[in-house]
Coordinates of C-alpha atoms in Angstrom, one line a residue:
X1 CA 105.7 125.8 79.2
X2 CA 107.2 125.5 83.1
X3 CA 104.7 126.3 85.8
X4 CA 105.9 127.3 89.2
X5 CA 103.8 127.1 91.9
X6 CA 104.3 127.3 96.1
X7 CA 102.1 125.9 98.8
X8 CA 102.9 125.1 102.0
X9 CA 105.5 121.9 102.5
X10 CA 104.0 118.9 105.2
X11 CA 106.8 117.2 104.9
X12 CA 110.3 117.3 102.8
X13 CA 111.6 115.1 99.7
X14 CA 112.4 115.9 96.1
X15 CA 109.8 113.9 93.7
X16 CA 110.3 113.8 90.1
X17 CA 107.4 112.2 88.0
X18 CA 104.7 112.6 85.9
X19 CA 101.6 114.7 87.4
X20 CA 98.5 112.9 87.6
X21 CA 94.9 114.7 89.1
X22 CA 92.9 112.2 91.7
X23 CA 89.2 113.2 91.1
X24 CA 86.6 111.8 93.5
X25 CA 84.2 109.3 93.3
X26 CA 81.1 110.4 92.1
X27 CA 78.2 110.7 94.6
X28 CA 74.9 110.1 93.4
X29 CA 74.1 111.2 89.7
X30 CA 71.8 114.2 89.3
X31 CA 68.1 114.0 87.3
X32 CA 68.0 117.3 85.1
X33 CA 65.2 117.9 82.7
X34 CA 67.0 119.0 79.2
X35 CA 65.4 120.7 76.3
X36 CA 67.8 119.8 73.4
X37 CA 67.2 115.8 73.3
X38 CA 69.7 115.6 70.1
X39 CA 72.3 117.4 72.2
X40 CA 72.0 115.1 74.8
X41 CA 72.4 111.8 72.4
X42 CA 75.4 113.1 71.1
X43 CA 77.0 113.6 74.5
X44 CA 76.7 109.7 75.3
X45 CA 77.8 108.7 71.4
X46 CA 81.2 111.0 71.8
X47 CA 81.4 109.7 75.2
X48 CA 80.9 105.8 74.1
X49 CA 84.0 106.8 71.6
X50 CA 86.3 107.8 74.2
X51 CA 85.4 105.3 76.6
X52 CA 86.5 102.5 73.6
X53 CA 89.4 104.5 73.4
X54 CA 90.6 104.4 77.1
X55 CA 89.7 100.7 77.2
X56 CA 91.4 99.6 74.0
X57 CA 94.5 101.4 75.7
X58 CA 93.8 99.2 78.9
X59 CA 93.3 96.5 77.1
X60 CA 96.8 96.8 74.9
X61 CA 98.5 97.2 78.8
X62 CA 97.2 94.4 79.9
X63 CA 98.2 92.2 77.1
X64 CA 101.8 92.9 77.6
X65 CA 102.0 92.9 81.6
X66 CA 99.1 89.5 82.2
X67 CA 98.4 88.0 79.2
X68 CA 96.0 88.3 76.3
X69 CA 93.6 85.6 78.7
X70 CA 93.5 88.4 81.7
X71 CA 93.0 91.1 79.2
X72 CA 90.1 89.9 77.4
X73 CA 87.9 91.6 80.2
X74 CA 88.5 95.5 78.6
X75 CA 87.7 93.8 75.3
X76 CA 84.1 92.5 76.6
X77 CA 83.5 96.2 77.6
X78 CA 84.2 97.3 74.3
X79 CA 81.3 95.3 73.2
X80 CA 79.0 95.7 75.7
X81 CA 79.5 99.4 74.6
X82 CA 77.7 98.8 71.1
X83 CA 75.1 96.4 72.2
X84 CA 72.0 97.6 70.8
X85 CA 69.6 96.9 73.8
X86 CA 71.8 99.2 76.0
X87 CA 72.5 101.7 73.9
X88 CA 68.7 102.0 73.0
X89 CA 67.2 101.9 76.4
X90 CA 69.7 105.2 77.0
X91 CA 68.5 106.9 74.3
X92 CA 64.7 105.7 74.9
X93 CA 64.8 107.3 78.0
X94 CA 66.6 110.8 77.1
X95 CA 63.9 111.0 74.2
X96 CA 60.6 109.9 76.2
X97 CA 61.9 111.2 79.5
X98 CA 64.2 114.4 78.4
X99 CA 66.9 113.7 80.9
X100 CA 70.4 114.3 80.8
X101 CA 72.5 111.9 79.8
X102 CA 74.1 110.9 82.9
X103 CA 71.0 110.3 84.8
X104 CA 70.1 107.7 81.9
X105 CA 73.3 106.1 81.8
X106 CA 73.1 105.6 85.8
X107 CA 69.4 104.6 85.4
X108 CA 70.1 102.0 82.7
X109 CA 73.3 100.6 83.7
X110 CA 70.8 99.8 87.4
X111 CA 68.4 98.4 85.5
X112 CA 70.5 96.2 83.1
X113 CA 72.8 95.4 86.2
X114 CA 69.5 94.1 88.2
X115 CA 68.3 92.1 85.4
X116 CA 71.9 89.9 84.7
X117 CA 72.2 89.8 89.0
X118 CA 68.8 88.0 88.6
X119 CA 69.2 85.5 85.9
X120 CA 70.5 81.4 86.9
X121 CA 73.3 81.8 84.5
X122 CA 76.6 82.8 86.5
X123 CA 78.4 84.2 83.2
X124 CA 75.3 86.1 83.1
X125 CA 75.7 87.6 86.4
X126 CA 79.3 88.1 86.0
X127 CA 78.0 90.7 83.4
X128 CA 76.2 92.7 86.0
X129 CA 79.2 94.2 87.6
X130 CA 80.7 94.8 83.7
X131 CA 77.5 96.6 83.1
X132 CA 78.2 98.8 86.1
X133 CA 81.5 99.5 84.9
X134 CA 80.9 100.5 81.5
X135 CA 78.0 102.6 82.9
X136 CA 80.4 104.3 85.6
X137 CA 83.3 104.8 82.7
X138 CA 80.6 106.5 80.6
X139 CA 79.3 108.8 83.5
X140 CA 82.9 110.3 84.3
X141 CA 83.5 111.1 80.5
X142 CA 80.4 113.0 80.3
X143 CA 81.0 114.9 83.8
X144 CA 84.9 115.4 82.3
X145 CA 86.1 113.7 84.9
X146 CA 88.0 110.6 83.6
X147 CA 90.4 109.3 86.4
X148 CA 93.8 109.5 84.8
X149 CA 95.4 108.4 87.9
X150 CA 94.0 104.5 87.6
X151 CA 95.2 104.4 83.3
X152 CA 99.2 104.1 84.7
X153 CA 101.1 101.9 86.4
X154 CA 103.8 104.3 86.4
X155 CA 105.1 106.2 89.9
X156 CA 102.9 109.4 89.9
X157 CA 103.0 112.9 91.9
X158 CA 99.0 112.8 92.9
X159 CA 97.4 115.8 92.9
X160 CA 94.2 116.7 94.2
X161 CA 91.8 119.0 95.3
X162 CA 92.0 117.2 98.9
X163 CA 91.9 113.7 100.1
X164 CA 89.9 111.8 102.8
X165 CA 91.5 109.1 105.0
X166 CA 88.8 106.6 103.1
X167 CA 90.2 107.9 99.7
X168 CA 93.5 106.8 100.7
X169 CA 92.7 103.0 100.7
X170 CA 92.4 103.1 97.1
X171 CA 95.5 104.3 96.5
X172 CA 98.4 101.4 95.2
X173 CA 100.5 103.8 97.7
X174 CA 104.0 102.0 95.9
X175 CA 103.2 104.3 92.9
X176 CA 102.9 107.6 94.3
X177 CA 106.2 110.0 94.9
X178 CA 104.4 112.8 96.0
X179 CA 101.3 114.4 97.5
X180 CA 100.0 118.3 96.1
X181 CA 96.8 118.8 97.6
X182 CA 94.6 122.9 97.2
X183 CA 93.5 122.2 100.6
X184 CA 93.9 120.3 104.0
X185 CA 96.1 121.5 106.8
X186 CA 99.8 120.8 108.1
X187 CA 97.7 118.1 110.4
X188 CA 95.6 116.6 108.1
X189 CA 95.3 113.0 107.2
X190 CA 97.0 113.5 104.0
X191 CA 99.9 115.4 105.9
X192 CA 100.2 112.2 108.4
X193 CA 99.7 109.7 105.3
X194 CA 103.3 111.6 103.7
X195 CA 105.2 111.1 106.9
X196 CA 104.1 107.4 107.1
X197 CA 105.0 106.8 103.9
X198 CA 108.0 108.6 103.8
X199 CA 107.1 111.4 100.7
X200 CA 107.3 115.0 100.0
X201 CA 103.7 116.5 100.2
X202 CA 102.6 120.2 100.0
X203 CA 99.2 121.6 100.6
X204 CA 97.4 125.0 99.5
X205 CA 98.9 124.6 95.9
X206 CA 96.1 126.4 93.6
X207 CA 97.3 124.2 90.5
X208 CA 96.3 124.8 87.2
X209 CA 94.2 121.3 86.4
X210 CA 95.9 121.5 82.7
X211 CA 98.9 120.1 84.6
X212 CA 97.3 116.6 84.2
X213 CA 99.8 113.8 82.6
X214 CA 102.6 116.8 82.4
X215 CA 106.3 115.9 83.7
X216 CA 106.7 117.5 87.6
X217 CA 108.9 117.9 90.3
X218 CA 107.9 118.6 94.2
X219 CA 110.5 120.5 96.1
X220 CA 108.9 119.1 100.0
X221 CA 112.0 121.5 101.5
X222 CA 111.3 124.8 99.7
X223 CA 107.3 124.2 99.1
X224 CA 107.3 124.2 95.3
X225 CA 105.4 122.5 92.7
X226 CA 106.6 122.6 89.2
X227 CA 105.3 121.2 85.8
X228 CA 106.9 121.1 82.5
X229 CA 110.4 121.7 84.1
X230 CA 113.4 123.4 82.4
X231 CA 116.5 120.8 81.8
X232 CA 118.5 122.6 84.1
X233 CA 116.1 122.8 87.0
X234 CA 115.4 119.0 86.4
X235 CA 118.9 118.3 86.9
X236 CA 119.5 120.3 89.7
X237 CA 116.8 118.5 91.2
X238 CA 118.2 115.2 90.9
X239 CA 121.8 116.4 92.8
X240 CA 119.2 117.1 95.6
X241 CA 117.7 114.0 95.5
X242 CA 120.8 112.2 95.3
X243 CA 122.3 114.2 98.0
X244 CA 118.6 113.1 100.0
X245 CA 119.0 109.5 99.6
X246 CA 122.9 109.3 100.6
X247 CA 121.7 110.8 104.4
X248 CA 119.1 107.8 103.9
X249 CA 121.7 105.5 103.5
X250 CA 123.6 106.7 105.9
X251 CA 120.8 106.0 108.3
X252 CA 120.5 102.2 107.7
X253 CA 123.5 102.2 109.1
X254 CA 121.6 102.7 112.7
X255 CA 119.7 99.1 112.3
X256 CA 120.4 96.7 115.2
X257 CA 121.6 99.5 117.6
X258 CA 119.5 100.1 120.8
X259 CA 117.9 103.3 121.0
X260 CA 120.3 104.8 123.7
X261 CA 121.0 108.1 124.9
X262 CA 125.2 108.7 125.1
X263 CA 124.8 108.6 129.3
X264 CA 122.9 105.5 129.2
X265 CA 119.0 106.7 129.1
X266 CA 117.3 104.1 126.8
X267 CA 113.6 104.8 125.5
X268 CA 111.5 102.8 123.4
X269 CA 111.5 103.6 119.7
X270 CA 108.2 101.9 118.2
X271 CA 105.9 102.6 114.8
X272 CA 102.5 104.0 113.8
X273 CA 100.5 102.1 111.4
X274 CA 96.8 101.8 109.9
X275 CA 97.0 98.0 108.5
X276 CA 99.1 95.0 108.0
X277 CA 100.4 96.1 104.3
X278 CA 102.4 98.9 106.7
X279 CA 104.3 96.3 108.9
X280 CA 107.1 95.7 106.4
X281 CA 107.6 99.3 107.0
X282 CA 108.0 98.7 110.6
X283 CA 110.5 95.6 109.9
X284 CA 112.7 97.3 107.3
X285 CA 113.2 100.9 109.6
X286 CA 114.2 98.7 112.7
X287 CA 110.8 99.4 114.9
X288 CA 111.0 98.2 118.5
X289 CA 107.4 97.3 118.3
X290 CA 104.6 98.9 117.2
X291 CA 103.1 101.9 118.7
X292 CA 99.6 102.4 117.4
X293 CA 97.9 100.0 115.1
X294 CA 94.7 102.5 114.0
X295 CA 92.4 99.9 114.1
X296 CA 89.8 102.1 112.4
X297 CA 91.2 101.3 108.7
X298 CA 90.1 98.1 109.1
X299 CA 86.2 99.7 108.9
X300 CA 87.3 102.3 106.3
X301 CA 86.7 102.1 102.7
X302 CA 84.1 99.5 102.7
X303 CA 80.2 99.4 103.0
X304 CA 79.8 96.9 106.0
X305 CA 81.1 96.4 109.5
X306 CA 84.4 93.9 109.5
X307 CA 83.5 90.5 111.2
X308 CA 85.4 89.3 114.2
X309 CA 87.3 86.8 112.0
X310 CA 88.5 89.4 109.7
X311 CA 89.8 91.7 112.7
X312 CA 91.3 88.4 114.3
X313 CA 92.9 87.8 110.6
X314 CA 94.6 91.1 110.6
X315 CA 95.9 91.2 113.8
X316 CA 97.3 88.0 114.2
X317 CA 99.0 88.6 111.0
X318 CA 100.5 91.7 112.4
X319 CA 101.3 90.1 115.4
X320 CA 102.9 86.8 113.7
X321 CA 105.1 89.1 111.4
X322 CA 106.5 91.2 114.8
X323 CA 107.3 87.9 116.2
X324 CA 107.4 89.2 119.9
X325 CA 107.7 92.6 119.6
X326 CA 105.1 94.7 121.1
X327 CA 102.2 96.0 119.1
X328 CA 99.3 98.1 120.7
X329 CA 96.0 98.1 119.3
X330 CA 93.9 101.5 119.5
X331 CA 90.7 100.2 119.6
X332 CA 88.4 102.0 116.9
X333 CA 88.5 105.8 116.7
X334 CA 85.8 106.6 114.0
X335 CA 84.1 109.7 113.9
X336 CA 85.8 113.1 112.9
X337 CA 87.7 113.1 109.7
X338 CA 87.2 109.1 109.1
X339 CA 83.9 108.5 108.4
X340 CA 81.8 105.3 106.9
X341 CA 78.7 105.4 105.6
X342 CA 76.8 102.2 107.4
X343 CA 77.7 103.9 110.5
X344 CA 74.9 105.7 110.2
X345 CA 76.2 108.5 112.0
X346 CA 74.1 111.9 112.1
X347 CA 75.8 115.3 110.4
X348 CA 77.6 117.2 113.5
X349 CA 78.2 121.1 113.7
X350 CA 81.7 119.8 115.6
X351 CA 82.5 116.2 114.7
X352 CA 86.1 116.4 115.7
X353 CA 84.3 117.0 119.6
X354 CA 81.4 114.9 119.0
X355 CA 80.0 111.3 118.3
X356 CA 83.4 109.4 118.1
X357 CA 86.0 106.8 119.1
X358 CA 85.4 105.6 122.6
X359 CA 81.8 107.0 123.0
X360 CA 80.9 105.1 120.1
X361 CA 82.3 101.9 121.4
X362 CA 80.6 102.5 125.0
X363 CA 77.3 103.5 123.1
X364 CA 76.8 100.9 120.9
X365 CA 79.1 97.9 122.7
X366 CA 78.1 95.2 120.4
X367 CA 80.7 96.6 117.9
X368 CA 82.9 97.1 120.6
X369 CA 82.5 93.5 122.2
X370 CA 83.6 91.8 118.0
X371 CA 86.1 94.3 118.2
X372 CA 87.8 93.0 121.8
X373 CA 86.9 89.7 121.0
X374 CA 89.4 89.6 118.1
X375 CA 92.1 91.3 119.7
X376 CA 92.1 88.6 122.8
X377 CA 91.8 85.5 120.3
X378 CA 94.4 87.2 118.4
X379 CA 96.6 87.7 121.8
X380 CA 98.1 84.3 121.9
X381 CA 99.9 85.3 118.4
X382 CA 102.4 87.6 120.1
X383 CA 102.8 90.5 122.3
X384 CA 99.8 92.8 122.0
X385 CA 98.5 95.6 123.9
X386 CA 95.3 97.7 124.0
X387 CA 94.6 101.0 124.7
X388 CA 90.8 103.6 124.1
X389 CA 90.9 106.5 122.6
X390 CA 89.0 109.8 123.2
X391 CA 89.1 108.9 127.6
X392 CA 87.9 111.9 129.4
X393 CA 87.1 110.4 133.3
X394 CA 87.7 107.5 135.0
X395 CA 83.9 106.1 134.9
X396 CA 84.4 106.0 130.6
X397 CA 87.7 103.4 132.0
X398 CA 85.7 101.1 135.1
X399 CA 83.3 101.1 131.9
X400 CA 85.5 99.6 129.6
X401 CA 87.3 97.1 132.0
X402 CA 84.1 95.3 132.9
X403 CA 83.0 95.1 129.5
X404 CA 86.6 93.9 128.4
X405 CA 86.2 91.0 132.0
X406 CA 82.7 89.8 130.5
X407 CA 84.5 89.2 126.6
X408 CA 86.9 87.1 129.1
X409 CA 84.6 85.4 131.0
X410 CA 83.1 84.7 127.5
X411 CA 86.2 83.4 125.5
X412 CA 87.1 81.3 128.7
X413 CA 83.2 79.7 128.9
X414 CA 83.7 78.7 124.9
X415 CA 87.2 77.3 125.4
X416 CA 88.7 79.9 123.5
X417 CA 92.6 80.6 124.4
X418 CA 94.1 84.1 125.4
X419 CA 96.8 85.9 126.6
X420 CA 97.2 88.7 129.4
X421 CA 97.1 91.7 127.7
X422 CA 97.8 95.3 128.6
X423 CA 95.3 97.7 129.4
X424 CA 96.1 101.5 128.2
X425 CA 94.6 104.5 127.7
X426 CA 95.0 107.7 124.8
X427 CA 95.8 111.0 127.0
X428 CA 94.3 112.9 124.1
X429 CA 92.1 115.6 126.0
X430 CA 92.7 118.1 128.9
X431 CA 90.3 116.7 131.3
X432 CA 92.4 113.4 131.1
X433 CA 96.0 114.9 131.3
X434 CA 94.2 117.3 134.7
X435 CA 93.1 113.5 136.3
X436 CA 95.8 111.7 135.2
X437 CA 96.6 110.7 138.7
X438 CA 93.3 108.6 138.9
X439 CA 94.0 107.4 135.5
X440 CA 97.3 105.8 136.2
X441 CA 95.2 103.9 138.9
X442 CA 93.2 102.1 136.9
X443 CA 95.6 101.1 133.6
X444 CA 99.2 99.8 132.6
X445 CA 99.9 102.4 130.9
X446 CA 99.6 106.2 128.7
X447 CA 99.9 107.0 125.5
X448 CA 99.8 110.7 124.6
X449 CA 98.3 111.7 121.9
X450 CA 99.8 115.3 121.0
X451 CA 97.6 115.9 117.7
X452 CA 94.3 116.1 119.2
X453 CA 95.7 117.5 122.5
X454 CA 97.0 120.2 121.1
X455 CA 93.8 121.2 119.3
X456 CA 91.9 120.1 122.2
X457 CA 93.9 122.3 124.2
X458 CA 94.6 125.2 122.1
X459 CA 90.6 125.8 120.8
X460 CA 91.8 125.3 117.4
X461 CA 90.6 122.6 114.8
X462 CA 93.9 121.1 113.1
X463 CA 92.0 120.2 110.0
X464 CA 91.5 124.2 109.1
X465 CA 94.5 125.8 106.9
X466 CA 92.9 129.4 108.4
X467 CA 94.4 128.6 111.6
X468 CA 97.7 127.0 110.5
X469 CA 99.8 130.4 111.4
X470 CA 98.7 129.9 115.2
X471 CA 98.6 125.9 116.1
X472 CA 101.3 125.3 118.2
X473 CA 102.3 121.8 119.4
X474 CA 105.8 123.4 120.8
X475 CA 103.1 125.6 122.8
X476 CA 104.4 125.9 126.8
X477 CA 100.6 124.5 128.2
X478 CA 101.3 121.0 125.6
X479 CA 104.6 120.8 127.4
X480 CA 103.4 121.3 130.6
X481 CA 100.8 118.7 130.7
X482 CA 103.2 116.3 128.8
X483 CA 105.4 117.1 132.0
X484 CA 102.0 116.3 134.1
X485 CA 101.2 113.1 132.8
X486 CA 104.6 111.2 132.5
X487 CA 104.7 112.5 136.6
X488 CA 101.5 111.2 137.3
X489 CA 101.6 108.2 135.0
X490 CA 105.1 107.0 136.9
X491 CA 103.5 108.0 140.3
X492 CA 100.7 105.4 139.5
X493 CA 102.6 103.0 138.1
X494 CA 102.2 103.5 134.6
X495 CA 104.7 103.6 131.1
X496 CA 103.8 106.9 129.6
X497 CA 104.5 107.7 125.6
X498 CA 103.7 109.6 122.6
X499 CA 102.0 108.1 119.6
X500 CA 101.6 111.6 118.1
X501 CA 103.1 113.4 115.3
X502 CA 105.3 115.6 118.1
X503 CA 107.0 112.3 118.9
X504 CA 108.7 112.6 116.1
X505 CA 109.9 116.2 116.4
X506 CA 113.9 115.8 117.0
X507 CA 113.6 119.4 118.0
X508 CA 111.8 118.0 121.7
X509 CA 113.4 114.5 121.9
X510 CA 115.9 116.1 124.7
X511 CA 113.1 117.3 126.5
X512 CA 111.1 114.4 126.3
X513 CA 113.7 112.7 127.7
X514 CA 115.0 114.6 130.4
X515 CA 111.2 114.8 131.2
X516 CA 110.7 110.5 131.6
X517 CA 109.4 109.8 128.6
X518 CA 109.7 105.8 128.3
X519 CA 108.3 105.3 124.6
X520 CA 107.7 107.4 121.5
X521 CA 106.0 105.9 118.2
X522 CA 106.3 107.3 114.6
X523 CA 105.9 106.8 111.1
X524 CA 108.4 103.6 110.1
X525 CA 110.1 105.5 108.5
X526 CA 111.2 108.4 111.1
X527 CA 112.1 105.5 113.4
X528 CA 116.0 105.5 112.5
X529 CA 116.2 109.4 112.3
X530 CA 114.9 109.8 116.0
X531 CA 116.9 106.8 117.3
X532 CA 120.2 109.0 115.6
X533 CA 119.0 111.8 117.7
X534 CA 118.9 109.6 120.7
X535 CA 122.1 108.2 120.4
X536 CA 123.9 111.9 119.8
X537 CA 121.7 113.3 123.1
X538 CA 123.7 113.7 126.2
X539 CA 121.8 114.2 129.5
X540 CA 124.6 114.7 131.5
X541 CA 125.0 118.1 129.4
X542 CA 122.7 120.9 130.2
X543 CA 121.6 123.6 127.6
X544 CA 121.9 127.2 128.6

């Protein structure tokens, strides 16, 4: 039966696909004591029945797509699911410790996963991380929560609750059409995440979680979400979409052509991205170069800090692939929404104005020193700039030059080529756009970053839906001290552009231009849809 339901639309598209519910890791399992031990045996039987299930299903997938070799893995979990010593030790423990049955899954799969790590055997160790598996597998069947979103290799509409930027990473992001989150906020990472890849999202949809697996469609334009669609609605959808991808089309058309106002005022049309799987992005929509590379995905979504050779790895690659073009590295902004565990980083009442980006780097500057030390070996690669997030005075800045002269010094004592490389800093708070003048002193360049400004400025946290109705970005004080800090920056000798999500509003691109604005960077794939806007603006004609 067809399910309407409205939230509020992030950013436009039609999607049409099957509905699939992303449910989040696990944290750590619970101990319960439980009265009814038989109960509790039952649970992980039924459970060890439909985890055969799911894997058989895996299994027969994985025939067909890489071979009955490469499927054989889903076949040695079926067995490890009926051997005897595993299967005993869970019950063993429900019956002599009367705990529930997750707790003794989780505590048996540890101790069988130890005992294979620590044998001389390496098929034997292979088996610890199986052991793991099975044992995770059997823990989201008996919370309910089996992750329907990994059994498909089909395009899907995710749904979810809400997602964090770390939950991203795991997403094969060429299989998902859509985003329909409950929570989040019109600036939220998900929000950014549908821009940069181009896909209708909406947020504060209360779905029903029956809609699992059911045929959808997301209108981004009108802020709809509908499951089990009528024929005729389904059709009508797909005119829409049609109609959608012919303005597309129409677009490409804009590749090679300089980004150039009709009277001759050129600006500089480059790309966000948060890792080197986005630069084909960049390539296909025509980027001049690439804006902001968030560095900080490179930390996210695993348990240890990346070495300096993995960072050098990544951004040579990025700045091999651009083959000239400019790419600016923000150097790591964690903190706020994007957190990782071995951080370590205490629980703050305010995180978005706390512990983060820069004053981590100046805090703890042996992370910062690996970091820097990549991006200079990197530098002979290509054209790369950097620029530090989060700068409030100019001390933070003299800070950071001397430590980025001593990684010189370094690099040049062990023989280590490098290239000349920009210096720029992220005007992302009020105190920085109010000494701007000093700023421009001391770097090559601005880049304005409009989301955290505008909260910064405004008193309002852009991750809360609450205050959606009142965050501003067109607000006359953002425009203002955009105004003041293209002035200043060009008074001092600086570039000045916007790396925010207002850079891509082609209701302001006049403005910016007609106030200075040398660069803007966006998602890829907005790139040709502001350069059209460019090339219809005429300066010479004044609004009334």
């Amino acid at each position: 039966m067809m399910q309407k339901y409205t939230g509020k639309s992030v950013y436009g598209g039609i999607a049409i696909g099957k509905a699939l519910i992303f449910h989040k890791k696990e944290g750590q399992v619970r101990r319960k004591r439980i009265e009814d031990v038989e109960t509790e045996i039952l649970r992980v039987d039924k459970a060890r029945e439909k985890a055969k299930e799911e894997l058989q299903k895996l299994y027969d997938k994985a025939v067909t797509q890489v071979g009955e070799q490469n499927a054989m893995i889903f076949e040695v979990h079926q067995i490890m699911l009926e051997d005897q010593d595993y299967v005993d030790s869970i019950t063993y423990k429900i019956k002599n410790e009367q705990i529930n049955a997750e707790y003794a899954v989780a505590s048996t799969g540890d101790n069988f996963a130890e005992l294979f790590s620590s044998m001389d055997d390496d098929y034997m160790k292979e088996r610890a991380a199986d052991v793991k598996d099975i044992s995770n597998r059997l823990i989201k069947i008996l919370q309910g929560k089996t992750d329907s979103s990994l059994m498909t290799d089909e395009p899907y509409i995710l749904v979810a609750d809400d997602l964090a930027p770390s939950e991203t990473l795991q997403l094969d992001k060429t299989k998902v059409l859509a985003f329909v989150t409950r929570k989040g906020s019109t600036n939220s990472h998900t929000a950014i995440l549908a821009r940069m890849m181009n896909i209708p999202a909406l947020i504060g949809v209360d779905f029903d979680e029956n809609c699992d697996g059911k045929d959808a469609i997301v209108d981004g334009y009108e802020g709809i979400f509908i499951t089990e669609p009528t024929e005729q609605i389904t059709n009508s959808m797909n005119e829409k979409q049609q109609e959608n991808l012919y303005k597309k089309k129409l677009q490409q058309e804009l590749k090679g052509k300089e980004s150039i106002t009709k009277d001759g005022k050129k600006i500089d049309i480059f790309a966000n991205i948060g890792g080197v799987s986005d630069v084909a992005s960049v390539l296909q929509n025509d980027s001049g170069g690439i804006g902001l590379f968030r560095s900080e995905f490179l930390y996210l979504g695993r348990d240890t800090f990346p070495s300096e050779d993995e960072q050098f790895q990544a951004y040579k690659t990025v700045l091999e692939n651009m083959a000239g073009k400019k790419v600016i590295i923000r150097t790591l902004d964690i903190g706020a929404d994007k957190q990782a565990d071995y951080f370590e980083l205490d629980k703050e009442e305010n995180p978005a104005m706390g512990y983060r980006a820069i004053r981590i780097c100046l805090n703890q500057p042996d992370i910062f020193r690996t970091q820097l030390r990549a991006i200079y070996r990197a530098s002979i690669y290509g054209n790369v700039a950097i620029m530090y997030p989060m700068i409030i005075s100019v001390d933070e800045v003299k800070k950071i030059k001397e430590i980025v002269q001593s990684v010189k010094d370094e690099l040049t004592k062990q023989g280590i080529p490098f290239n000349n490389v920009e210096q720029g800093i992220m005007i992302e708070t009020p105190a920085a756009v109010m000494i701007s003048d000093l700023l421009a002193k001391e770097v090559d360049f601005f880049s304005i970053g409009t989301n955290d400004l505008t909260q910064y400025t405004l008193a309002i946290d852009r991750q809360n839906p609450k205050l959606d109705f009142i965050y501003d970005p067109h607000h006359p004080a953002i425009l203002r001290m955009i105004q003041m800090v293209i002035e200043n920056g060009h008074k001092g000798g600086c570039w000045v552009g916007i790396c925010g999500e207002l850079g891509a509003d082609l209701t302001l691109i006049e403005e910016f231009l007609r106030m200075g604005l040398d660069e803007v960077s966006v998602s890829p794939n907005l790139v040709l849809s502001v350069r059209e806007k460019v090339r219809n603006t005429d300066l010479r004609v004044t609004n009334n």
